[in-house]
PDB file of N, CA and C in Angstrom:
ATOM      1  N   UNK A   5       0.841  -1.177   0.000  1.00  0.00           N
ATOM      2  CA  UNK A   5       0.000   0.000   0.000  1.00  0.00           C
ATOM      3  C   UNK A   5       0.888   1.243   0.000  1.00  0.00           C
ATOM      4  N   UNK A   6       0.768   2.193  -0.894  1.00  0.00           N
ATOM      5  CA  UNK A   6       1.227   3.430  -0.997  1.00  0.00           C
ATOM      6  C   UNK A   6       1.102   4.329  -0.447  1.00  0.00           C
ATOM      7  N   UNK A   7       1.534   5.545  -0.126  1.00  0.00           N
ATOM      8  CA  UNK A   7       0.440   6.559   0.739  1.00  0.00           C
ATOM      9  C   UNK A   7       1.119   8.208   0.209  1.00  0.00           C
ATOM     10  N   UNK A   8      -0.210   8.452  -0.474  1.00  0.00           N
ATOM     11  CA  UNK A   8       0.138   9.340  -1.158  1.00  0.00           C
ATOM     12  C   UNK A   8      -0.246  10.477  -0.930  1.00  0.00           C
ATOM     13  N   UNK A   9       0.847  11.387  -0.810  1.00  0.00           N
ATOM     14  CA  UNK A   9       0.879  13.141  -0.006  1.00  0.00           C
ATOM     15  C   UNK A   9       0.109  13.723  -1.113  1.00  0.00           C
ATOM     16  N   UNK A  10      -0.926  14.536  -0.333  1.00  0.00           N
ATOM     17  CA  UNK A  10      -1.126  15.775  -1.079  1.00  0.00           C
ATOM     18  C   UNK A  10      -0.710  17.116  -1.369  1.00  0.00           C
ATOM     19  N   UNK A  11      -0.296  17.248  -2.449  1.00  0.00           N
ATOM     20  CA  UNK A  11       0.069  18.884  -2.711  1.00  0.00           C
ATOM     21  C   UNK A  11      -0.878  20.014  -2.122  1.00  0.00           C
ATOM     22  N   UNK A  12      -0.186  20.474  -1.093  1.00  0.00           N
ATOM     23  CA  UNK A  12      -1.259  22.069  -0.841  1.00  0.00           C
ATOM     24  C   UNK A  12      -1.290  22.744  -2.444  1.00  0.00           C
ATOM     25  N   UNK A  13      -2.573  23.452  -1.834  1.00  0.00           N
ATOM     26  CA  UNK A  13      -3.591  23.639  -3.338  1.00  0.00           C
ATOM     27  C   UNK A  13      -2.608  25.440  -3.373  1.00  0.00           C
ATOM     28  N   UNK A  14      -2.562  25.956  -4.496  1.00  0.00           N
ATOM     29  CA  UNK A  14      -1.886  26.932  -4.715  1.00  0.00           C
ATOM     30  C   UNK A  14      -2.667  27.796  -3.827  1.00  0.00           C
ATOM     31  N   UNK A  15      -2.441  29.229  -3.006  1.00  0.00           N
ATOM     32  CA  UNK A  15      -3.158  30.292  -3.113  1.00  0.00           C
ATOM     33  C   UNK A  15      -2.976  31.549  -3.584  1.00  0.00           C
ATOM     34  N   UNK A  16      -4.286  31.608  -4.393  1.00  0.00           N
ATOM     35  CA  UNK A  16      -4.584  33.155  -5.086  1.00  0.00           C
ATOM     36  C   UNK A  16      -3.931  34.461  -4.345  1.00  0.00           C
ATOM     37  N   UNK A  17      -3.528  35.337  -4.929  1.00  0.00           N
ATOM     38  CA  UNK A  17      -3.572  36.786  -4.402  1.00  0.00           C
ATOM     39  C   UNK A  17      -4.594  37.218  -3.223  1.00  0.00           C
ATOM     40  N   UNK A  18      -5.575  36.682  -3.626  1.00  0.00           N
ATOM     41  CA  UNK A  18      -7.201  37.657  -2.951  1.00  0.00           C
ATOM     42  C   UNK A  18      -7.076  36.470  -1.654  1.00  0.00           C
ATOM     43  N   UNK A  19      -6.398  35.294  -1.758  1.00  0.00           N
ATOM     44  CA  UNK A  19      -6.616  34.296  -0.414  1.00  0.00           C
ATOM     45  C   UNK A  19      -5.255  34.758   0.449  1.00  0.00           C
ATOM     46  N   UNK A  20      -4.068  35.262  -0.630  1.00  0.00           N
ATOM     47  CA  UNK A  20      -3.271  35.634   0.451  1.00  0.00           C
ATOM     48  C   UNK A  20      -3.414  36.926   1.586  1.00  0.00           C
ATOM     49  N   UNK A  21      -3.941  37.670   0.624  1.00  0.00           N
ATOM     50  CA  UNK A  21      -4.283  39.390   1.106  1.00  0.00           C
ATOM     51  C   UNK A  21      -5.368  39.166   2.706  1.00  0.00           C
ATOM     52  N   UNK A  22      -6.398  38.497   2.487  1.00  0.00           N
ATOM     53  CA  UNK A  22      -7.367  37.804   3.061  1.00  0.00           C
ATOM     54  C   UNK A  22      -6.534  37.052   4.343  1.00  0.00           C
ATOM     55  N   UNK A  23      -5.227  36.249   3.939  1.00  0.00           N
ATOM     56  CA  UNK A  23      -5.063  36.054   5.410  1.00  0.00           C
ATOM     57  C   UNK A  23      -4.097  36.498   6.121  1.00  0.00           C
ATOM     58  N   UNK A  24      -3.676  37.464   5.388  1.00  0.00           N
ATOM     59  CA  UNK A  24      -2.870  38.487   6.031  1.00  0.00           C
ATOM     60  C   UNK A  24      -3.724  39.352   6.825  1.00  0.00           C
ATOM     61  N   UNK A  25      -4.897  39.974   6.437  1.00  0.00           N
ATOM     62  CA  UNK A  25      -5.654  40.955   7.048  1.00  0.00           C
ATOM     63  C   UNK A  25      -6.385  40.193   8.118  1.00  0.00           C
ATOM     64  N   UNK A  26      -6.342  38.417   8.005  1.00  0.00           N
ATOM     65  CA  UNK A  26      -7.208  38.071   9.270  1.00  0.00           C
ATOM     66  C   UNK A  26      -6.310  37.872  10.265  1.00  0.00           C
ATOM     67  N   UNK A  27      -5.225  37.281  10.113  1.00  0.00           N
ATOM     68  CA  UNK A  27      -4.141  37.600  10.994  1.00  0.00           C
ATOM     69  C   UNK A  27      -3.961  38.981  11.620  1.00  0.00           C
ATOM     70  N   UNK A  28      -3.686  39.786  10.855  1.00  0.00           N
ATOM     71  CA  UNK A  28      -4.188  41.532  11.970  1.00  0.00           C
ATOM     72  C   UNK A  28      -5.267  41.274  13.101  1.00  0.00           C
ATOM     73  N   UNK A  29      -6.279  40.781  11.699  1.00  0.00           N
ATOM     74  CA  UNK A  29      -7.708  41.146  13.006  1.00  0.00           C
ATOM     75  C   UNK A  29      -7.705  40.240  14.336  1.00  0.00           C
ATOM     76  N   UNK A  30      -6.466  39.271  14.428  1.00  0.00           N
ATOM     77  CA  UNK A  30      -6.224  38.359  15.300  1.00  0.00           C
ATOM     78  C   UNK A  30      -5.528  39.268  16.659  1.00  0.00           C
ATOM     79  N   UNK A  31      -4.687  39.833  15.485  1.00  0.00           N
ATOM     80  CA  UNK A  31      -3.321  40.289  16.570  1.00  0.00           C
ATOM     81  C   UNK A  31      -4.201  41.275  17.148  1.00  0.00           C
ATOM     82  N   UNK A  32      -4.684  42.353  16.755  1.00  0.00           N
ATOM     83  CA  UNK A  32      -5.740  43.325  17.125  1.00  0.00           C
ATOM     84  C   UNK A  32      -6.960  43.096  17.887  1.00  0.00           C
ATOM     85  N   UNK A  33      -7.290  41.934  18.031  1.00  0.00           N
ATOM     86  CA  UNK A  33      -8.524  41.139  18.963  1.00  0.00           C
ATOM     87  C   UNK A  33     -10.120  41.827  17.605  1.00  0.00           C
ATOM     88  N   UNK A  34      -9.950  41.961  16.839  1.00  0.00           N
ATOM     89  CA  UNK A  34     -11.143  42.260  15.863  1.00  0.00           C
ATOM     90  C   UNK A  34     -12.129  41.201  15.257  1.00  0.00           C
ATOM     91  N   UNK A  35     -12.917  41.587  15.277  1.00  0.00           N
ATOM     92  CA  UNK A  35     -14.074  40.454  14.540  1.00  0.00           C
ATOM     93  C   UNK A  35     -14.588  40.879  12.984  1.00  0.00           C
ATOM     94  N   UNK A  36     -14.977  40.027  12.411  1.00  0.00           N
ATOM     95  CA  UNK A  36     -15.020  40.818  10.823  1.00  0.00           C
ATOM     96  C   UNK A  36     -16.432  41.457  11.281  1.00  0.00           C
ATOM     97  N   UNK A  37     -17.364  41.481  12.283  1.00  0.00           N
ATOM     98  CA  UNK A  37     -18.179  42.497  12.332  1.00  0.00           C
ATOM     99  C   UNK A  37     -18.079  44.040  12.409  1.00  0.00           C
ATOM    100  N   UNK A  38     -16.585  43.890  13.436  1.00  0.00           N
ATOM    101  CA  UNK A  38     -15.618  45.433  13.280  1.00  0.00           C
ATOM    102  C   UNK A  38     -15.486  45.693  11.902  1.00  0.00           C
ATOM    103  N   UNK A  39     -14.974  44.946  11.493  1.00  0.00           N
ATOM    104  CA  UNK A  39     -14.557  45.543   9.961  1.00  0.00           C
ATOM    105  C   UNK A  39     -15.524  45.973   9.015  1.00  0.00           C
ATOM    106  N   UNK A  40     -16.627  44.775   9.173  1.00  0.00           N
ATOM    107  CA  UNK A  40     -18.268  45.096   8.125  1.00  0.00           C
ATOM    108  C   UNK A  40     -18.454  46.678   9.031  1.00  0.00           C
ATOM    109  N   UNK A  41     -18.696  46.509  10.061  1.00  0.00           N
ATOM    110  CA  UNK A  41     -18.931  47.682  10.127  1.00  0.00           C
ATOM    111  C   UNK A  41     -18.036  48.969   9.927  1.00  0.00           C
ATOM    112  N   UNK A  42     -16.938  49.273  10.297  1.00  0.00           N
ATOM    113  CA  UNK A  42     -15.851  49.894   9.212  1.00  0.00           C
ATOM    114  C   UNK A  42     -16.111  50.250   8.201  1.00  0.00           C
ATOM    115  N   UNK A  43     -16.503  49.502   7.226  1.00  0.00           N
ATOM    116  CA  UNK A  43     -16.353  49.619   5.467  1.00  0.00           C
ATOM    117  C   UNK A  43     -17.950  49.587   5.112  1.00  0.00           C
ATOM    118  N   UNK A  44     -19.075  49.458   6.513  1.00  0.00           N
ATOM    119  CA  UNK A  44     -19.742  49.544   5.627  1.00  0.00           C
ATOM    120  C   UNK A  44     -20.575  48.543   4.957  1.00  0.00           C
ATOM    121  N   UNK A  45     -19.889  47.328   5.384  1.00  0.00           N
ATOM    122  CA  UNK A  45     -20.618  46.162   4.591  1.00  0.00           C
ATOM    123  C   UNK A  45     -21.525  45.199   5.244  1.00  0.00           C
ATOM    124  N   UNK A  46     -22.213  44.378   4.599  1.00  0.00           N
ATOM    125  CA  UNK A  46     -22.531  43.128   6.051  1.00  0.00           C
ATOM    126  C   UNK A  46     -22.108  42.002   5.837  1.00  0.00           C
ATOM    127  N   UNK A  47     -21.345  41.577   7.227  1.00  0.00           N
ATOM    128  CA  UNK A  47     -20.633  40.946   7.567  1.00  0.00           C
ATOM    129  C   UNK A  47     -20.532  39.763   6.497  1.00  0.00           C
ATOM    130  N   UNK A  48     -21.401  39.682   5.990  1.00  0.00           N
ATOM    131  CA  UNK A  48     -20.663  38.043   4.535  1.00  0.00           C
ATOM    132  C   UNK A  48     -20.083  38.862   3.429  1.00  0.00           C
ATOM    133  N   UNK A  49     -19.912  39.861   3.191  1.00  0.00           N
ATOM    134  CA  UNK A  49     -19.206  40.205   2.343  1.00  0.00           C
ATOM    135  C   UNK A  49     -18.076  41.106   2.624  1.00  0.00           C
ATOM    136  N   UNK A  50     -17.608  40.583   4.148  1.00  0.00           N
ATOM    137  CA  UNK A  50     -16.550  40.905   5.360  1.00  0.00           C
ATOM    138  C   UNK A  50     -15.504  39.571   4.936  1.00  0.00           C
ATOM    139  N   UNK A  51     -16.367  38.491   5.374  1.00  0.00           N
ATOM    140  CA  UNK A  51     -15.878  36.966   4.927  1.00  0.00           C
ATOM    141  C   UNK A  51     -15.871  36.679   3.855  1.00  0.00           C
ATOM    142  N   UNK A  52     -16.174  36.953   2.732  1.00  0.00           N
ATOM    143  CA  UNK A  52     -15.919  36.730   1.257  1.00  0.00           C
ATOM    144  C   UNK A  52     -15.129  37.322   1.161  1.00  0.00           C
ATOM    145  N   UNK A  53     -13.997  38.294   1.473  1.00  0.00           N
ATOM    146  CA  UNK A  53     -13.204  39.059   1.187  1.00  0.00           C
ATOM    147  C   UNK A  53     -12.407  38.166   1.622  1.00  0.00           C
ATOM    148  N   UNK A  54     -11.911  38.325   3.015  1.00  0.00           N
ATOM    149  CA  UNK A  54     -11.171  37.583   3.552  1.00  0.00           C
ATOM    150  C   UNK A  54     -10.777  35.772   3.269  1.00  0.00           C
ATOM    151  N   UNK A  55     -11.931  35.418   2.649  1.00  0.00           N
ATOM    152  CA  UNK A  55     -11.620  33.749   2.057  1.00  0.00           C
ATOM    153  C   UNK A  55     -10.785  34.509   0.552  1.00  0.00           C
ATOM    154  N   UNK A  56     -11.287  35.432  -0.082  1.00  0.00           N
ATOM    155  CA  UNK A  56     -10.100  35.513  -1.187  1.00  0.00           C
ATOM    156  C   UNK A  56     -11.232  35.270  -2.108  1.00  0.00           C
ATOM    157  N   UNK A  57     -12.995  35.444  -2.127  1.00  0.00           N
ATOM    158  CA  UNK A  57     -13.402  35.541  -3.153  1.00  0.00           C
ATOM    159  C   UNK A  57     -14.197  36.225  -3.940  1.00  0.00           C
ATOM    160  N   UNK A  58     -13.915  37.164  -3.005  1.00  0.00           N
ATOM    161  CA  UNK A  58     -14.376  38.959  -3.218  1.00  0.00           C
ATOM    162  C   UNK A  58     -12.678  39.377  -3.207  1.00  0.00           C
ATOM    163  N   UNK A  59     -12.345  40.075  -4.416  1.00  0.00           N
ATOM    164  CA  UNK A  59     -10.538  40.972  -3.961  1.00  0.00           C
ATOM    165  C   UNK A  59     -11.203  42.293  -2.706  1.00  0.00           C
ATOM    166  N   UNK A  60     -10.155  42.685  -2.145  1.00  0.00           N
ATOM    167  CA  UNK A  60     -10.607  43.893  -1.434  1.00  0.00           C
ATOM    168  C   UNK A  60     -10.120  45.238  -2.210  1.00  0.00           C
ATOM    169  N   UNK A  61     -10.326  46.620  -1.947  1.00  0.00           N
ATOM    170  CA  UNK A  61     -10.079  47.146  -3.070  1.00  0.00           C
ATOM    171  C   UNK A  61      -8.949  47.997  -2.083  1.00  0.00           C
ATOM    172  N   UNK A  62      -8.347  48.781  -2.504  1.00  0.00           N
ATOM    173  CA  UNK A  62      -7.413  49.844  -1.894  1.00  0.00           C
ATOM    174  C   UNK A  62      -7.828  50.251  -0.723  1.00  0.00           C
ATOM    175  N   UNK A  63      -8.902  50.559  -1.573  1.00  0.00           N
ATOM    176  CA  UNK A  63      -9.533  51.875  -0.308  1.00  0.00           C
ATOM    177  C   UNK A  63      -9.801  50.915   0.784  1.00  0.00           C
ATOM    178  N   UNK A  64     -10.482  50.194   0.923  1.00  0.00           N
ATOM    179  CA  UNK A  64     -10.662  49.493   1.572  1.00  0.00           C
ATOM    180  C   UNK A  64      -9.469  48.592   2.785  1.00  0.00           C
ATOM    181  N   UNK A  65      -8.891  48.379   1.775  1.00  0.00           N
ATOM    182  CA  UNK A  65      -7.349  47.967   2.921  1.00  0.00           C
ATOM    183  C   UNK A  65      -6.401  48.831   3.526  1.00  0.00           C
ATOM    184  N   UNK A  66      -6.582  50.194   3.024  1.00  0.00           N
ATOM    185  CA  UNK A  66      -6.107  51.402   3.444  1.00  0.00           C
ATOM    186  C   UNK A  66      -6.938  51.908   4.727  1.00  0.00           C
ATOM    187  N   UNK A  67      -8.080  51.878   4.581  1.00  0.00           N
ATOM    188  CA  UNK A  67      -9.256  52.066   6.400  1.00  0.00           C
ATOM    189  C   UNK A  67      -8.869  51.030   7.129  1.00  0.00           C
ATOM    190  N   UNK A  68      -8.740  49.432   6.607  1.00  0.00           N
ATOM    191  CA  UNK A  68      -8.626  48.870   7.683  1.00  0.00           C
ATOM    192  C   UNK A  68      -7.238  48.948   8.338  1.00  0.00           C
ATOM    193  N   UNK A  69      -6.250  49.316   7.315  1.00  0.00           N
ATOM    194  CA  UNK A  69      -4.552  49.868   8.112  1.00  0.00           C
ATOM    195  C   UNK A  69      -4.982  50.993   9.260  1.00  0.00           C
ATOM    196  N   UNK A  70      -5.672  52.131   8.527  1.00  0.00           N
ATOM    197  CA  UNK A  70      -6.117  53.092   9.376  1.00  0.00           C
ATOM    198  C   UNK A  70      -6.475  53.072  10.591  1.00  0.00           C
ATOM    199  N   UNK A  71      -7.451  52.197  10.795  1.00  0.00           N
ATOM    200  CA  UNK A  71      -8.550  51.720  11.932  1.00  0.00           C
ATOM    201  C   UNK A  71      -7.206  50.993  12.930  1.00  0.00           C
ATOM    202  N   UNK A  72      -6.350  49.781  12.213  1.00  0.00           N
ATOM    203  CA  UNK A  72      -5.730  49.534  13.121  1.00  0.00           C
ATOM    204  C   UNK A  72      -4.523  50.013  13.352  1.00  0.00           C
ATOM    205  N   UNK A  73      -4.002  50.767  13.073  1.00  0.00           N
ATOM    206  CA  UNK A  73      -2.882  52.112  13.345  1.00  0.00           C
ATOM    207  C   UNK A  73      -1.686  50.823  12.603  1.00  0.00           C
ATOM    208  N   UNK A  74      -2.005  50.776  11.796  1.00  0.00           N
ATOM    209  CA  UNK A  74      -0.248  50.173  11.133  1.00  0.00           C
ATOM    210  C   UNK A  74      -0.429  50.742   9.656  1.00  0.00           C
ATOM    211  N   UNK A  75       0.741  50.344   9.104  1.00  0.00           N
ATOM    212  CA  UNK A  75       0.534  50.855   7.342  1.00  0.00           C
ATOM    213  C   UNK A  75       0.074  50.160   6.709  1.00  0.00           C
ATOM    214  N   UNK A  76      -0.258  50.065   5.519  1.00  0.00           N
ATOM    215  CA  UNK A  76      -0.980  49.455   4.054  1.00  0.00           C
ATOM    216  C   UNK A  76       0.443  47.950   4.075  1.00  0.00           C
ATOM    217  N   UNK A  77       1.802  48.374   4.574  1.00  0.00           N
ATOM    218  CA  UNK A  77       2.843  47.358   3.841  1.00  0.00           C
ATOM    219  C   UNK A  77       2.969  46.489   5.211  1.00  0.00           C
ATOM    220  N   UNK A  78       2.741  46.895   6.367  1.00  0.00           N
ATOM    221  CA  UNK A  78       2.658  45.574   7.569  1.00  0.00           C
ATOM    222  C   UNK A  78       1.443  45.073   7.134  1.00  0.00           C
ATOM    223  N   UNK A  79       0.004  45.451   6.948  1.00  0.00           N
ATOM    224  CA  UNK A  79      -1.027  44.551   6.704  1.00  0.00           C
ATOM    225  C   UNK A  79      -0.666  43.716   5.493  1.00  0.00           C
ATOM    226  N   UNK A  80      -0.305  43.902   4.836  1.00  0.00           N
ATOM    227  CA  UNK A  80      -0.460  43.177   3.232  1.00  0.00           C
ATOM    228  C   UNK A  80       0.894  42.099   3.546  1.00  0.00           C
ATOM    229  N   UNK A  81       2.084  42.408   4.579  1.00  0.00           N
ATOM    230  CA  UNK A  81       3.156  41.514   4.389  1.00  0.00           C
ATOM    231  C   UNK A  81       4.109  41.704   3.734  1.00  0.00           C
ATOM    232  N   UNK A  82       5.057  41.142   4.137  1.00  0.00           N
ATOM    233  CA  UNK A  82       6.139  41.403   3.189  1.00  0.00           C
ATOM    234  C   UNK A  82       6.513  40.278   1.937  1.00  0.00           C
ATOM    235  N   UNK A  83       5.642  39.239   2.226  1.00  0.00           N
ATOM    236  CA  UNK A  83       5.807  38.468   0.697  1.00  0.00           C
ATOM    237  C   UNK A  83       5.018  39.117  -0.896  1.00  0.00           C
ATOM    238  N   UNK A  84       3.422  39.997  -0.419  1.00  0.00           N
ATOM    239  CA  UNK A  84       2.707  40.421  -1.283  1.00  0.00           C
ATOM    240  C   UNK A  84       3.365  41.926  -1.538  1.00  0.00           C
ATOM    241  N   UNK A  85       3.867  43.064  -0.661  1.00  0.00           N
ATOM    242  CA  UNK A  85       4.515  44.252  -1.223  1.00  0.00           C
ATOM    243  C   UNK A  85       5.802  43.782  -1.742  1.00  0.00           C
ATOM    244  N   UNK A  86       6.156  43.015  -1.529  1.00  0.00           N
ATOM    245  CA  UNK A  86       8.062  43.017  -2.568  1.00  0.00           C
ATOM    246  C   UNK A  86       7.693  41.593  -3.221  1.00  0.00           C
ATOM    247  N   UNK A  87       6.178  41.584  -4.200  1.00  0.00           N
ATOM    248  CA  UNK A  87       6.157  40.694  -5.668  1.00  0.00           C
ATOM    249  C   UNK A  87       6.456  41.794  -6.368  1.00  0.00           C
ATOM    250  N   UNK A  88       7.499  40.971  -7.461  1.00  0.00           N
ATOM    251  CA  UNK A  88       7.989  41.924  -8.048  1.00  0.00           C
ATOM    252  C   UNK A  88       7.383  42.013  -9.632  1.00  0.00           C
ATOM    253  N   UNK A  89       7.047  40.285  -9.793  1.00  0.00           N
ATOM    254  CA  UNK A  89       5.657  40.385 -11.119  1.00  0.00           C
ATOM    255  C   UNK A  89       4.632  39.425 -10.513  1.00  0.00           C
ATOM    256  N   UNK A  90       3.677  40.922 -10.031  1.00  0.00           N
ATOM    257  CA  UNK A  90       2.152  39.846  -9.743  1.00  0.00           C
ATOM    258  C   UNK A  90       1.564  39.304 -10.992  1.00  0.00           C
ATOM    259  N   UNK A  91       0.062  38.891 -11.227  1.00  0.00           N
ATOM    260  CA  UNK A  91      -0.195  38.186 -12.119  1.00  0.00           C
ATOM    261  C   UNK A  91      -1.118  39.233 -12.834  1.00  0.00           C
ATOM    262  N   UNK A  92      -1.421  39.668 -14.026  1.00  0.00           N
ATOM    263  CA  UNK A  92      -2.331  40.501 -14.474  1.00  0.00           C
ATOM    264  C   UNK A  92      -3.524  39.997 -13.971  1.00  0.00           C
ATOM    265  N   UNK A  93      -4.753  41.001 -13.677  1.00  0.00           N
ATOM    266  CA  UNK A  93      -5.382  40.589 -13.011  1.00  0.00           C
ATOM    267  C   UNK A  93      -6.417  39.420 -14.201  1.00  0.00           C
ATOM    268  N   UNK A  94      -6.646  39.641 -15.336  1.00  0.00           N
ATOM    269  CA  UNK A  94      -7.303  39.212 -16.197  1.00  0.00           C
ATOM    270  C   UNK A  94      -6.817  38.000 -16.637  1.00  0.00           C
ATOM    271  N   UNK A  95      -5.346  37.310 -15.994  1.00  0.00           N
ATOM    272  CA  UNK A  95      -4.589  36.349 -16.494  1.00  0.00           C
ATOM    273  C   UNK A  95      -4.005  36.323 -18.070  1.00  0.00           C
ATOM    274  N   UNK A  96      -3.775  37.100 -18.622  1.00  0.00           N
ATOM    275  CA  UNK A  96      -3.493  37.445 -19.942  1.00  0.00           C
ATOM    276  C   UNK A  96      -2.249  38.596 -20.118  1.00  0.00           C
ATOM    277  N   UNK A  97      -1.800  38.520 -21.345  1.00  0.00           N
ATOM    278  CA  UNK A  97      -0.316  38.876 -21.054  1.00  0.00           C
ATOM    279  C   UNK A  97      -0.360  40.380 -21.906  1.00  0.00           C
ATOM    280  N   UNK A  98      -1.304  40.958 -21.501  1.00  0.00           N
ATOM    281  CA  UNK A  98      -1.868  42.707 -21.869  1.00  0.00           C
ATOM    282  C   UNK A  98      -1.175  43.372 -21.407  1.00  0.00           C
ATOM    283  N   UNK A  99      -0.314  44.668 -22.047  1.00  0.00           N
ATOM    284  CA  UNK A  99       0.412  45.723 -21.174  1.00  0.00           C
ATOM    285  C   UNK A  99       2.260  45.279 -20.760  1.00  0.00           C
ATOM    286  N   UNK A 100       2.602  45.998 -20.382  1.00  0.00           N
ATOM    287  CA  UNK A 100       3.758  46.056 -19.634  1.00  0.00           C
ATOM    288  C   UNK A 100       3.751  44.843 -18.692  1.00  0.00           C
ATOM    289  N   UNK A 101       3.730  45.386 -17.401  1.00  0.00           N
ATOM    290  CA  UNK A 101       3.699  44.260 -16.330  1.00  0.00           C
ATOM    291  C   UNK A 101       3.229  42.488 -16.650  1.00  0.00           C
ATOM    292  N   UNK A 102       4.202  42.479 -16.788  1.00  0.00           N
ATOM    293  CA  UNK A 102       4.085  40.423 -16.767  1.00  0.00           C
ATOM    294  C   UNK A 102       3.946  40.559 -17.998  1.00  0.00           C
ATOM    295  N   UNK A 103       4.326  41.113 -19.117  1.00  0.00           N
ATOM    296  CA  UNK A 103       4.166  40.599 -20.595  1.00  0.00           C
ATOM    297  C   UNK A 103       4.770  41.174 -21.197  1.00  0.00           C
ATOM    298  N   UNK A 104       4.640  41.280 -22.456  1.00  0.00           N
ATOM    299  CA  UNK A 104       5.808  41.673 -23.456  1.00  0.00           C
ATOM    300  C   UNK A 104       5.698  42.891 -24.031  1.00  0.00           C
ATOM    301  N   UNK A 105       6.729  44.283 -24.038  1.00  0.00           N
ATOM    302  CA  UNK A 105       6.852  44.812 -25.014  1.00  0.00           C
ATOM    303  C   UNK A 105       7.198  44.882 -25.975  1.00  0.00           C
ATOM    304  N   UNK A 106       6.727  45.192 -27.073  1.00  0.00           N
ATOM    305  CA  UNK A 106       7.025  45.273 -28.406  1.00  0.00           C
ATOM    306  C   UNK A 106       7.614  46.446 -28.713  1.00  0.00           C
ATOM    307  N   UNK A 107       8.525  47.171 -29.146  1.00  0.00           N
ATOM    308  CA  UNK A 107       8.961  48.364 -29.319  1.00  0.00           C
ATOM    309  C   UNK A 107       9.018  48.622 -30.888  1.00  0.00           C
ATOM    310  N   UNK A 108       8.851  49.307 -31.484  1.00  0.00           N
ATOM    311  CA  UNK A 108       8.779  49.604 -33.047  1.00  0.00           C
ATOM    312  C   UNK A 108      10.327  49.357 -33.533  1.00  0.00           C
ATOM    313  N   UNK A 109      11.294  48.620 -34.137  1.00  0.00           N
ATOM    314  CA  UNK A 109      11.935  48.886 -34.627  1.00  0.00           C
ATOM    315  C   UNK A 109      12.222  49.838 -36.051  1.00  0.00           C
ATOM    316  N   UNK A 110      11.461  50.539 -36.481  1.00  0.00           N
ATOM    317  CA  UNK A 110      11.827  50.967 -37.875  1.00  0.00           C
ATOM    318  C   UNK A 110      12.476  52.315 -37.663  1.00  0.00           C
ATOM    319  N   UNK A 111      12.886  53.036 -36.245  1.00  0.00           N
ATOM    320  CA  UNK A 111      13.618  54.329 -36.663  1.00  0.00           C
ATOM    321  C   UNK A 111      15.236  53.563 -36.041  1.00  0.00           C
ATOM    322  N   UNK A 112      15.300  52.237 -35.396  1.00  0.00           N
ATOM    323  CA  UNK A 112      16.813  52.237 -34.782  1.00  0.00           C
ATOM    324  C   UNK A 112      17.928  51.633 -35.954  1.00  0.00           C
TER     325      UNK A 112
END
């Protein structure tokens, strides 16, 4: 009989961000009802954020730095502020960041 390990499942951007900010609300003694109420929301779309399947938006992670007196770059971590190519958000290789420029050669 074999016994075969499972690979942890990759996580998304929006699952890492999510448990970085629940970790705060740990260290901080917060409940995502603090936060729904904070931003405004009700509370399941406090927890959809935080599972990573709602993204949170700026503004939004910028009040909750606010609220808990640290910056935007302790909440988010230091693995998500120093990616140096995140993923386009659309998964497609559009634009600059994470894809290719083309530059005109016909004046060099």
């Amino acid at each position: 009989m074999t016994l075969q390990i499972e690979e942890p499942a990759a996580v998304s951007e929006n699952e890492s961000i999510g448990l970085e900010v629940r970790a705060w609300m740990v260290r901080k003694q917060l409940k995502q009802a603090d936060i729904a109420q904070l931003l405004g929301f009700a509370q399941k779309n406090v927890s959809n954020r935080l599972r990573g399947q709602i993204p949170f938006r700026i503004d939004e992670l910028l009040a909750i730095a606010s609220y808990m007196d640290i910056t935007l770059a302790q909440l988010l971590g230091n693995e998500i502020v120093n990616e140096k190519n995140p993923h386009p958000a659309d998964g497609g290789s559009s634009g600059v960041a994470g894809g290719r420029l083309d530059l005109p050669t016909s004046r060099l």
